[in-house]
XYZ file of N, CA and C in Angstrom:
447
model
N 93.216 65.306 90.938
C 94.320 64.675 91.625
C 95.594 65.414 91.257
N 96.401 65.655 92.230
C 97.726 66.196 92.004
C 98.712 65.044 92.101
N 99.535 64.884 91.098
C 100.540 63.822 91.113
C 101.856 64.407 90.646
N 102.919 63.987 91.298
C 104.234 64.425 90.863
C 105.220 63.291 91.051
N 106.176 63.224 90.147
C 107.255 62.250 90.261
C 108.545 62.926 89.863
N 109.615 62.501 90.471
C 110.927 62.967 90.051
C 111.916 61.858 90.331
N 112.991 61.847 89.578
C 113.959 60.785 89.752
C 115.374 61.240 89.451
N 116.323 60.466 89.939
C 117.742 60.716 89.714
C 118.344 59.422 89.191
N 119.093 59.499 88.110
C 119.802 58.331 87.599
C 121.245 58.712 87.323
N 122.172 57.851 87.704
C 123.567 58.063 87.362
C 123.797 57.609 85.930
N 124.884 58.069 85.335
C 125.134 57.760 83.933
C 125.252 56.259 83.680
N 125.779 55.504 84.622
C 125.881 54.058 84.418
C 124.618 53.327 84.871
N 123.643 54.062 85.383
C 122.356 53.550 85.827
C 122.463 52.499 86.924
N 123.560 52.485 87.683
C 123.684 51.541 88.793
C 122.842 51.982 89.984
N 122.457 53.251 90.017
C 121.654 53.794 91.101
C 120.473 54.538 90.506
N 119.291 54.245 91.040
C 118.106 54.982 90.592
C 117.277 55.325 91.820
N 116.914 56.585 91.966
C 116.072 57.028 93.062
C 114.864 57.734 92.476
N 113.682 57.397 92.973
C 112.470 58.059 92.512
C 111.645 58.507 93.708
N 110.894 59.567 93.483
C 109.990 60.084 94.493
C 108.663 60.390 93.813
N 107.560 59.946 94.424
C 106.233 60.189 93.861
C 105.287 60.650 94.955
N 104.379 61.546 94.588
C 103.339 62.014 95.503
C 102.006 61.957 94.786
N 101.003 61.398 95.470
C 99.645 61.343 94.936
C 98.731 61.997 95.971
N 98.105 63.086 95.587
C 97.267 63.855 96.498
C 95.876 63.989 95.898
N 94.874 63.463 96.589
C 93.492 63.577 96.134
C 92.742 64.539 97.035
N 92.045 65.460 96.410
C 91.263 66.430 97.161
C 89.939 65.805 97.594
N 89.210 66.510 98.408
C 87.942 66.026 98.936
C 87.019 65.537 97.819
N 86.524 64.299 97.965
C 85.566 63.727 97.027
C 86.148 63.242 95.710
N 87.443 63.368 95.501
C 88.066 62.964 94.235
C 88.187 61.438 94.148
N 88.244 60.931 92.916
C 88.444 59.504 92.671
C 89.495 59.342 91.581
N 90.353 58.302 91.731
C 91.405 58.077 90.734
C 91.886 56.631 90.797
N 92.513 56.215 89.686
C 93.240 54.953 89.602
C 94.659 55.316 89.174
N 95.658 54.819 89.916
C 97.061 55.101 89.617
C 97.790 53.783 89.424
N 98.543 53.678 88.330
C 99.388 52.515 88.070
C 100.835 52.988 88.147
N 101.586 52.444 89.092
C 102.980 52.823 89.297
C 103.849 51.605 89.007
N 104.795 51.732 88.078
C 105.628 50.602 87.667
C 107.107 50.915 87.875
N 107.832 49.935 88.433
C 109.288 50.012 88.572
C 109.867 48.735 88.002
N 110.948 48.856 87.230
C 111.550 47.662 86.654
C 113.036 47.892 86.462
N 113.752 46.795 86.270
C 115.177 46.870 85.936
C 115.573 45.602 85.189
N 116.749 45.669 84.529
C 117.280 44.473 83.878
C 118.061 43.659 84.916
N 118.855 42.684 84.485
C 119.556 41.790 85.407
C 120.918 42.305 85.881
N 121.294 43.526 85.500
C 122.564 44.089 85.967
C 122.457 44.467 87.448
N 123.610 44.561 88.126
C 123.637 44.959 89.542
C 123.187 46.407 89.663
N 122.142 46.641 90.466
C 121.575 47.976 90.616
C 121.053 48.169 92.028
N 120.918 49.450 92.408
C 120.210 49.817 93.624
C 119.084 50.761 93.222
N 117.876 50.472 93.696
C 116.719 51.308 93.406
C 116.136 51.793 94.736
N 116.012 53.094 94.882
C 115.378 53.681 96.053
C 114.106 54.394 95.640
N 113.015 54.124 96.339
C 111.732 54.753 96.013
C 111.103 55.346 97.267
N 110.573 56.555 97.126
C 109.852 57.219 98.198
C 108.514 57.661 97.634
N 107.411 57.213 98.260
C 106.084 57.559 97.770
C 105.222 58.067 98.918
N 104.488 59.132 98.635
C 103.550 59.693 99.601
C 102.167 59.725 98.967
N 101.173 59.221 99.716
C 99.781 59.239 99.266
C 98.967 59.952 100.334
N 98.229 60.981 99.917
C 97.349 61.701 100.848
C 95.962 61.777 100.219
N 95.001 61.211 100.940
C 93.630 61.205 100.448
C 92.773 62.143 101.283
N 92.127 63.081 100.606
C 91.237 64.014 101.293
C 89.939 63.337 101.692
N 89.127 64.073 102.389
C 87.848 63.575 102.901
C 87.006 62.968 101.773
N 86.523 61.743 102.015
C 85.633 61.010 101.095
C 86.220 60.794 99.703
N 87.530 60.770 99.578
C 88.144 60.488 98.279
C 88.395 58.981 98.141
N 88.588 58.524 96.894
C 88.770 57.105 96.603
C 89.942 56.938 95.647
N 90.848 56.019 95.999
C 91.999 55.745 95.133
C 92.218 54.248 95.033
N 92.432 53.764 93.811
C 92.943 52.413 93.588
C 94.371 52.594 93.090
N 95.332 52.169 93.901
C 96.756 52.341 93.615
C 97.351 50.969 93.336
N 97.811 50.775 92.109
C 98.395 49.510 91.668
C 99.890 49.725 91.501
N 100.691 48.896 92.166
C 102.150 48.993 92.094
C 102.685 47.698 91.510
N 103.420 47.796 90.405
C 104.085 46.646 89.810
C 105.586 46.871 89.891
N 106.271 46.006 90.637
C 107.726 46.058 90.715
C 108.257 44.788 90.071
N 108.960 44.961 88.964
C 109.527 43.838 88.233
C 111.024 44.083 88.085
N 111.779 43.621 89.071
C 113.201 43.889 89.102
C 114.002 42.698 88.620
N 115.186 42.992 88.050
C 116.109 41.966 87.605
C 116.747 41.233 88.773
N 117.429 40.146 88.479
C 117.950 39.235 89.503
C 119.050 39.834 90.374
N 119.665 40.954 89.983
C 120.735 41.566 90.775
C 120.354 42.937 91.336
N 119.070 43.251 91.334
C 118.614 44.550 91.821
C 118.274 44.488 93.302
N 118.809 45.446 94.049
C 118.438 45.640 95.450
C 117.545 46.870 95.508
N 116.425 46.758 96.208
C 115.444 47.837 96.242
C 115.063 48.178 97.678
N 114.979 49.470 97.954
C 114.495 49.965 99.233
C 113.344 50.919 98.935
N 112.181 50.630 99.490
C 110.966 51.402 99.222
C 110.420 51.944 100.536
N 110.057 53.214 100.540
C 109.419 53.831 101.694
C 108.113 54.462 101.217
N 107.027 54.161 101.941
C 105.709 54.683 101.574
C 105.029 55.260 102.808
N 104.450 56.437 102.658
C 103.646 57.049 103.722
C 102.272 57.306 103.138
N 101.245 56.774 103.820
C 99.871 56.880 103.356
C 99.037 57.547 104.448
N 98.297 58.583 104.076
C 97.415 59.283 105.009
C 96.019 59.332 104.405
N 95.064 58.699 105.083
C 93.683 58.671 104.618
C 92.840 59.580 105.495
N 92.206 60.570 104.860
C 91.347 61.486 105.587
C 90.013 60.840 105.933
N 89.162 61.590 106.582
C 87.868 61.082 107.022
C 87.056 60.539 105.843
N 86.604 59.299 105.972
C 85.760 58.673 104.960
C 86.485 58.271 103.680
N 87.800 58.433 103.615
C 88.570 58.088 102.411
C 88.727 56.571 102.292
N 88.903 56.097 101.063
C 89.112 54.676 100.800
C 90.300 54.501 99.864
N 91.189 53.587 100.240
C 92.345 53.250 99.412
C 92.367 51.754 99.180
N 92.315 51.359 97.907
C 92.527 49.964 97.527
C 93.953 49.905 96.988
N 94.797 49.132 97.648
C 96.219 49.055 97.324
C 96.513 47.656 96.797
N 97.083 47.591 95.574
C 97.378 46.317 94.936
C 98.855 46.283 94.553
N 99.735 45.855 95.470
C 101.156 45.744 95.138
C 101.483 44.351 94.583
N 102.257 44.325 93.503
C 102.696 43.077 92.883
C 104.209 43.142 92.723
N 104.926 42.288 93.442
C 106.386 42.291 93.439
C 106.879 41.041 92.710
N 107.681 41.247 91.676
C 108.207 40.133 90.889
C 109.712 40.333 90.749
N 110.492 39.375 91.217
C 111.931 39.427 91.034
C 112.644 40.342 92.000
N 113.907 40.627 91.660
C 114.779 41.418 92.509
C 115.604 40.519 93.409
N 116.789 40.968 93.744
C 117.655 40.214 94.658
C 117.195 40.414 96.096
N 117.023 41.686 96.484
C 116.512 42.055 97.798
C 115.487 43.163 97.594
N 114.293 42.975 98.141
C 113.252 44.001 98.082
C 112.819 44.286 99.512
N 113.054 45.515 99.965
C 112.672 45.907 101.317
C 111.666 47.053 101.213
N 110.503 46.840 101.788
C 109.457 47.858 101.770
C 109.034 48.183 103.197
N 108.959 49.471 103.493
C 108.442 49.956 104.766
C 107.269 50.874 104.443
N 106.107 50.521 104.950
C 104.906 51.313 104.677
C 104.301 51.774 105.999
N 104.033 53.063 106.096
C 103.389 53.647 107.274
C 102.056 54.230 106.834
N 100.973 53.718 107.415
C 99.631 54.131 107.017
C 98.882 54.702 108.212
N 98.246 55.850 108.001
C 97.446 56.512 109.033
C 95.998 56.590 108.533
N 95.079 55.997 109.310
C 93.674 55.962 108.919
C 92.877 56.968 109.732
N 92.151 57.827 109.017
C 91.281 58.794 109.667
C 89.917 58.192 109.966
N 89.066 58.984 110.536
C 87.724 58.567 110.937
C 86.948 57.982 109.747
N 86.389 56.792 109.947
C 85.574 56.072 108.946
C 86.307 55.818 107.625
N 87.620 55.788 107.638
C 88.369 55.488 106.408
C 88.539 53.969 106.274
N 88.905 53.534 105.061
C 89.051 52.105 104.778
C 90.286 51.889 103.915
N 91.126 50.952 104.338
C 92.355 50.602 103.617
C 92.303 49.114 103.282
N 92.317 48.792 101.996
C 92.195 47.416 101.515
C 93.449 47.068 100.718
N 94.231 46.106 101.214
C 95.441 45.662 100.529
C 95.255 44.235 100.037
N 95.487 44.035 98.744
C 95.483 42.712 98.126
C 96.777 42.630 97.322
N 97.826 41.985 97.891
C 99.139 42.004 97.256
C 99.728 40.627 97.054
N 100.772 40.576 96.235
C 101.459 39.317 95.970
C 102.932 39.578 95.673
N 103.771 38.607 96.046
C 105.197 38.639 95.735
C 105.586 37.266 95.196
N 106.362 37.268 94.107
C 106.792 36.005 93.502
C 108.306 36.030 93.332
N 108.951 34.997 93.815
C 110.394 34.855 93.661
C 110.745 33.442 93.235
N 112.020 33.232 92.924
C 112.449 31.900 92.484
C 113.285 31.181 93.535
N 113.246 31.658 94.774
C 114.015 31.037 95.847
C 115.326 31.746 96.117
N 115.765 32.621 95.235
C 116.996 33.381 95.416
C 116.731 34.777 95.974
N 115.483 35.231 95.916
C 115.144 36.583 96.354
C 114.898 36.627 97.859
N 115.001 37.846 98.374
C 114.648 38.103 99.771
C 113.649 39.259 99.775
N 112.431 38.974 100.214
C 111.405 39.999 100.352
C 111.271 40.348 101.820
N 111.249 41.631 102.130
C 111.179 42.114 103.505
C 110.154 43.241 103.554
N 108.923 42.924 103.964
C 107.840 43.905 103.998
C 107.472 44.219 105.445
N 107.504 45.494 105.802
C 107.070 45.961 107.118
C 105.919 46.921 106.875
N 104.759 46.560 107.356
C 103.570 47.363 107.138
C 103.029 47.824 108.486
N 103.094 49.113 108.735
C 102.658 49.706 109.999
C 101.348 50.440 109.737
N 100.265 49.922 110.301
C 98.926 50.453 110.053
C 98.354 51.021 111.345
N 98.017 52.294 111.322
C 97.531 52.975 112.527
C 96.077 53.409 112.346
N 95.206 52.818 113.128
C 93.787 53.181 113.127
C 93.612 54.359 114.087
N 93.861 55.555 113.589
C 93.831 56.744 114.435
C 92.441 57.339 114.566
N 91.604 57.163 113.547
C 90.242 57.687 113.586
C 89.251 56.616 113.992
N 88.175 57.032 114.653
C 87.156 56.074 115.070
C 86.485 55.436 113.852
N 86.116 54.197 113.993
C 85.415 53.421 112.966
C 86.224 53.245 111.680
N 87.540 53.381 111.758
C 88.377 53.098 110.581
C 88.506 51.581 110.452
N 88.709 51.125 109.196
C 88.771 49.686 108.932
C 89.925 49.395 107.990
N 90.401 48.142 108.051
C 91.437 47.709 107.110
C 91.282 46.213 106.846
N 91.746 45.813 105.671
C 91.752 44.423 105.245
C 93.080 44.206 104.524
N 93.788 43.142 104.877
C 95.089 42.911 104.250
C 95.257 41.425 103.920
N 95.496 41.153 102.642
C 95.830 39.817 102.169
C 97.077 39.920 101.313
N 98.105 39.134 101.661
C 99.356 39.122 100.906
C 99.695 37.676 100.592
N 100.046 37.396 99.358
C 100.396 36.047 98.940
C 101.848 36.027 98.469
N 102.578 34.982 98.869
C 103.954 34.774 98.440
C 104.013 33.472 97.648
N 104.591 33.560 96.451
C 104.660 32.377 95.577
C 106.108 32.105 95.262
């Protein structure tokens, strides 16, 4: 698996931007745990993640976002599953003032995308998830369960 991350932080840490790429070659298997967090100070967090799975590869991608009560977050994710690839995606969102996620997923022939996610807030948060799933290959499948507490 090829993985890369890079980030930018200002000296006062009011702004944080991160970029991550996870690339699995044909037949590869991996488990990735990606964590984002902040304290209760006013912050903006921007995240960009790209996942590309080669033919017959398998990835379990676990995302834990635990943001403080004054953090605003904007997340962009692009997922490309090659022929026969499988992605189990487990996002867990806890806290944050505003969390906006846009995910674009492209499924290749006979690929499978399984999402089991949860978001928990205390009534003051705003969660905004847009998940765009494209079954571009024949016999591709997906399963999505999201719980809000």
